[in-house]
Coordinates of C-alpha atoms in Angstrom, one line a residue:
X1 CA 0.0 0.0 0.0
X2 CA 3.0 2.3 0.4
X3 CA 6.2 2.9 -1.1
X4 CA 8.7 5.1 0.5
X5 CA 11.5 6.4 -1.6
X6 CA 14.8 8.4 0.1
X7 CA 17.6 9.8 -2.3
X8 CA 19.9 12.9 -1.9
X9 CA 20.7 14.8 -5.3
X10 CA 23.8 17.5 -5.4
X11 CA 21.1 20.2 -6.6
X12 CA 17.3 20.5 -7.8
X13 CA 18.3 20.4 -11.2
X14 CA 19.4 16.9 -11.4
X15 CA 16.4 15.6 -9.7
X16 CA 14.1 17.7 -12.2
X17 CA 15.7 15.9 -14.9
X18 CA 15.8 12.6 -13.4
X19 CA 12.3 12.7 -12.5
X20 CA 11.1 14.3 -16.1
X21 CA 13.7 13.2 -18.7
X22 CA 14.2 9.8 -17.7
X23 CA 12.1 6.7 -17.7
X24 CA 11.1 7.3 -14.3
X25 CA 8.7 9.6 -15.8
X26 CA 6.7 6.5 -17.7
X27 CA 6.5 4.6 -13.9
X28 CA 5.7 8.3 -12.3
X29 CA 2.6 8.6 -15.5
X30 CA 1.1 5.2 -14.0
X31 CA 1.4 5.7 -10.1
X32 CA -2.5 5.8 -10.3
X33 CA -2.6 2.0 -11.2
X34 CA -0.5 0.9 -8.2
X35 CA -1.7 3.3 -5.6
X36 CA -4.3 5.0 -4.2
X37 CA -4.8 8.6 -4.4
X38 CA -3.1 11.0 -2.0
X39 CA -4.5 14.0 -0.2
X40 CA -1.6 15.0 1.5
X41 CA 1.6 16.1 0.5
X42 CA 3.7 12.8 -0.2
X43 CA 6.9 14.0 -1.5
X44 CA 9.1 16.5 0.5
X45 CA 12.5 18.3 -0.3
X46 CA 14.7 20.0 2.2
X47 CA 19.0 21.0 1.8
X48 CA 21.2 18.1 3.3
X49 CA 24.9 19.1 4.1
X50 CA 27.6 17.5 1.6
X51 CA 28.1 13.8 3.3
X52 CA 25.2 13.7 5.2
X53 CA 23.0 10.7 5.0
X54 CA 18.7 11.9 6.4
X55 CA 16.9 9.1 7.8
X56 CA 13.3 7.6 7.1
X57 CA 12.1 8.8 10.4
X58 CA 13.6 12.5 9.7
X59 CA 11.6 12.5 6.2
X60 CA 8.5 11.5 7.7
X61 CA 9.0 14.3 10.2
X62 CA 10.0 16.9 7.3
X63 CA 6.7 15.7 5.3
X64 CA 4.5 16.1 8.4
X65 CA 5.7 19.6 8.9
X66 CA 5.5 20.9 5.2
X67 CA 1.9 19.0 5.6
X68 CA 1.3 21.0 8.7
X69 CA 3.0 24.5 7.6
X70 CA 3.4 24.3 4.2
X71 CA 6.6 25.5 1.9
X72 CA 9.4 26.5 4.4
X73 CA 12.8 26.1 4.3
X74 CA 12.9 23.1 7.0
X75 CA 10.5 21.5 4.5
X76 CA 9.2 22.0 1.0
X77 CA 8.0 21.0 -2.5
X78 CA 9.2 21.7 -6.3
X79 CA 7.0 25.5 -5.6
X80 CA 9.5 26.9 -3.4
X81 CA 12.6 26.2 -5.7
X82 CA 10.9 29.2 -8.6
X83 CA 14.2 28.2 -10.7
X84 CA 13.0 24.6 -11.6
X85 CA 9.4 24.4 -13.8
X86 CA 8.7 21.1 -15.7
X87 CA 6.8 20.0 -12.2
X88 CA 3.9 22.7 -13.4
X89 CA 3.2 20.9 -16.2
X90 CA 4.0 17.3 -15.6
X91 CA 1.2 17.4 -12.6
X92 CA 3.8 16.8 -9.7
X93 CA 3.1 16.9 -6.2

């Protein structure tokens, strides 16, 4: 019923194109076939220092907050980083 995914990238860039320009984007097309639909935010970003390895438990806590506060810098989605855009029109959380 769940699938939880942690990776650090070196900037937002390289995620945007992973994410849009890769075949991840043809698995991310069909997430409605293997899960159920989402209210919530499910999909949090927040700056690592270089070396640093964050924890399941510390995402969970980031994606509760930006649930709970929104976009901040402790926690936040592809609409606080202005600089990266294909997320507007790919329909990205």
């Amino acid at each position: 019923d769940m699938a939880a995914n942690l990776t650090v990238w070196e900037s937002p860039e390289s995620l945007e194109h992973f994410v849009w320009n890769t075949v991840h984007k043809q698995f991310y097309n069909r997430k409605e076939e293997w899960f159920e639909a989402i209210t919530d935010n499910h999909f949090v970003m927040w700056w690592v220092e270089e070396g640093y390895l964050p924890t399941l438990d510390e995402a969970k806590a980031r994606l509760d907050h930006l649930n709970s506060h929104g976009n901040t810098d402790y926690a936040f989605d592809w609409a606080h980083l202005p600089h990266v855009k294909l997320w507007r029109s790919q329909r990205c959380a």
